[in-house]
Coordinates of C-alpha atoms and ligand atoms in Angstrom, one line a residue:
X1031 CA 0.0 0.0 0.0
X1032 CA 3.0 2.3 0.2
X1033 CA 3.7 2.5 -3.5
X1034 CA 3.8 5.7 -5.4
X1035 CA 0.3 5.3 -6.7
X1036 CA -1.1 5.4 -3.2
X1037 CA -1.3 9.2 -3.1
X1038 CA -2.7 9.6 -6.6
X1039 CA -5.7 11.8 -6.7
X1040 CA -8.5 11.6 -9.2
X1041 CA -11.5 13.8 -9.7
X1042 CA -14.9 13.6 -11.3
X1043 CA -18.4 14.8 -11.2
X1044 CA -21.8 14.9 -12.8
X1045 CA -22.6 16.2 -16.3
X1046 CA -23.5 19.7 -15.2
X1047 CA -20.7 20.1 -12.8
X1048 CA -22.8 20.8 -9.7
X1049 CA -21.6 17.7 -7.8
X1050 CA -17.9 17.1 -7.8
X1051 CA -15.8 14.5 -6.0
X1052 CA -12.2 13.6 -5.5
X1053 CA -10.6 10.3 -4.7
X1054 CA -7.2 9.7 -3.0
X1055 CA -5.2 6.5 -3.7
X1056 CA -6.0 3.5 -5.6
X1057 CA -9.4 1.9 -6.2
X1058 CA -9.7 -1.5 -4.4
X1059 CA -11.7 -2.8 -7.4
X1060 CA -12.6 -1.8 -10.9
X1061 CA -15.2 -4.0 -12.4
X1062 CA -17.9 -4.3 -15.0
X1063 CA -21.3 -5.0 -13.3
X1064 CA -24.1 -6.7 -15.2
X1065 CA -26.6 -6.7 -12.4
X1066 CA -30.1 -5.5 -13.1
X1067 CA -30.1 -2.8 -10.4
X1068 CA -26.9 -1.1 -11.8
X1069 CA -28.3 -1.3 -15.3
X1070 CA -31.6 0.3 -14.2
X1071 CA -29.9 3.1 -12.3
X1072 CA -27.7 4.0 -15.3
X1073 CA -29.9 3.1 -18.2
X1074 CA -27.0 1.2 -19.6
X1075 CA -26.3 -2.3 -20.9
X1076 CA -23.4 -2.6 -18.5
X1077 CA -21.9 -0.4 -15.8
X1078 CA -18.3 -0.1 -14.9
X1079 CA -17.5 0.8 -11.3
X1080 CA -14.4 1.9 -9.4
X1081 CA -14.6 1.2 -5.6
X1082 CA -13.0 3.4 -2.9
X1083 CA -13.2 3.3 0.9
X1084 CA -15.1 6.2 2.4
X1085 CA -12.0 7.8 3.8
X1086 CA -10.5 8.1 0.3
X1087 CA -13.5 10.1 -1.0
X1088 CA -14.3 13.8 -0.7
X1089 CA -17.4 15.4 -2.2
X1090 CA -17.8 19.1 -3.1
X1091 CA -20.3 21.4 -4.7
X1092 CA -24.0 20.5 -4.4
X1093 CA -25.2 17.8 -2.1
X1094 CA -25.8 14.6 -4.1
X1095 CA -29.2 13.1 -4.1
X1096 CA -29.4 9.5 -2.8
X1097 CA -32.0 6.9 -3.7
X1098 CA -32.1 4.0 -1.2
X1099 CA -32.3 1.1 -3.7
X1100 CA -32.2 -1.5 -0.9
X1101 CA -31.6 -1.5 2.9
X1102 CA -28.2 0.1 3.5
X1103 CA -27.5 0.8 -0.2
X1104 CA -27.7 4.2 -1.7
X1105 CA -27.4 5.2 -5.3
X1106 CA -26.4 8.8 -5.7
X1107 CA -27.2 11.2 -8.5
X1108 CA -27.0 14.9 -9.2
X1109 CA -30.3 16.6 -8.3
X1110 CA -29.8 19.1 -11.2
X1111 CA -28.8 17.0 -14.2
X1112 CA -29.6 13.5 -13.0
X1113 CA -26.3 12.0 -13.7
X1114 CA -26.0 8.7 -11.7
X1115 CA -22.8 8.8 -9.6
X1116 CA -22.4 6.0 -7.1
X1117 CA -23.4 2.8 -5.5
X1118 CA -22.6 3.4 -1.8
X1119 CA -23.0 1.3 1.3
X1120 CA -21.3 -1.2 3.6
X1121 CA -18.2 -2.8 2.0
X1122 CA -17.9 -5.5 4.7
X1123 CA -14.3 -5.5 6.0
X1124 CA -13.6 -2.4 4.0
X1125 CA -16.1 -0.4 6.0
X1126 CA -18.3 2.1 4.1
X1127 CA -17.5 2.3 0.4
X1128 CA -18.3 4.3 -2.6
X1129 CA -18.4 2.7 -6.0
X1130 CA -18.3 5.4 -8.7
X1131 CA -19.5 4.9 -12.2
X1132 CA -16.2 5.4 -14.0
X1133 CA -17.8 7.4 -16.8
X1134 CA -18.2 10.3 -14.3
X1135 CA -14.4 10.5 -13.7
X1136 CA -12.5 13.2 -15.6
X1137 CA -10.0 10.6 -16.6
X1138 CA -11.8 7.2 -16.7
X1139 CA -9.1 5.7 -18.9
X1140 CA -6.9 5.5 -15.8
X1141 CA -9.3 3.0 -14.2
X1142 CA -8.9 -0.4 -15.9
X1143 CA -11.4 -3.1 -15.1
X1144 CA -10.2 -6.5 -13.8
X1145 CA -13.3 -8.6 -13.8
X1146 CA -17.0 -8.9 -14.5
X1147 CA -19.6 -9.1 -11.7
X1148 CA -23.1 -10.7 -11.9
X1149 CA -22.2 -12.3 -15.2
X1150 CA -25.5 -14.4 -15.2
X1151 CA -27.5 -11.2 -15.4
X1152 CA -25.7 -9.9 -18.5
X1153 CA -27.9 -8.9 -21.4
X1154 CA -27.3 -11.8 -23.8
X1155 CA -26.7 -9.6 -26.8
X1156 CA -24.0 -7.6 -25.0
X1157 CA -20.5 -8.9 -24.6
X1158 CA -16.9 -7.8 -24.6
X1159 CA -14.0 -9.6 -26.1
X1160 CA -11.8 -9.5 -23.1
X1161 CA -10.4 -12.4 -21.2
X1162 CA -11.2 -11.3 -17.7
X1163 CA -12.7 -13.6 -15.0
X1164 CA -16.4 -13.5 -14.7
X1165 CA -18.3 -14.1 -11.4
X1166 CA -21.8 -15.1 -10.5
X1167 CA -22.1 -12.2 -8.1
X1168 CA -19.6 -10.0 -6.2
X1169 CA -16.0 -11.1 -7.0
X1170 CA -15.2 -11.8 -3.4
X1171 CA -18.2 -14.0 -2.9
X1172 CA -17.9 -16.8 -5.4
X1173 CA -15.8 -18.8 -7.9
X1174 CA -14.9 -17.7 -11.4
X1175 CA -17.6 -19.0 -13.8
X1176 CA -15.3 -18.6 -16.8
X1177 CA -13.0 -16.2 -18.6
X1178 CA -13.9 -14.2 -21.6
X1179 CA -17.1 -14.2 -23.7
X1180 CA -19.5 -17.1 -23.6
X1181 CA -18.9 -19.4 -26.6
X1182 CA -21.0 -22.4 -25.5
X1183 CA -23.9 -22.9 -27.9
X1184 CA -22.3 -20.9 -30.6
X1185 CA -21.4 -22.7 -33.9
X1186 CA -17.8 -23.9 -33.5
X1187 CA -16.9 -23.6 -37.1
Ligands
LIG2324 ZN1 -25.2 17.7 -12.3
LIG2325 ZN1 -24.4 -4.0 -10.1

């Protein structure tokens, strides 16, 4: 944890700029999430999230709106422009966490995904030609289902 990236700051915010945030240090996990709730919140086929512990995160500008999508889980958004910003809640041994939609970072290209979560909920017509591990749910809760796109059931040649 003492490497030179550990002090790296990143910044982001909503589309209109009213809500801004800054993160300090590295994300503990950057992942694609295929779960239905993330897709609903974002109106997207897949959502890419970067997780940070609460003490790495500072908000500024307008207060973010929070929709309680389930007990203990908040999904934040800008009250002016509606940009979805976070999944936030209890991260278990990490304590309170914020998972930011990486599209809201000013430099999302610096956050590189390492896995897929909730692979079974993926919209079948959407896939990515990566070779990352894919999990049934949260990566810390279960085994790897497979790596890369599903090929079973497709013509083999
Ligand atoms: Zn906004
Ligand atoms: Zn999700």
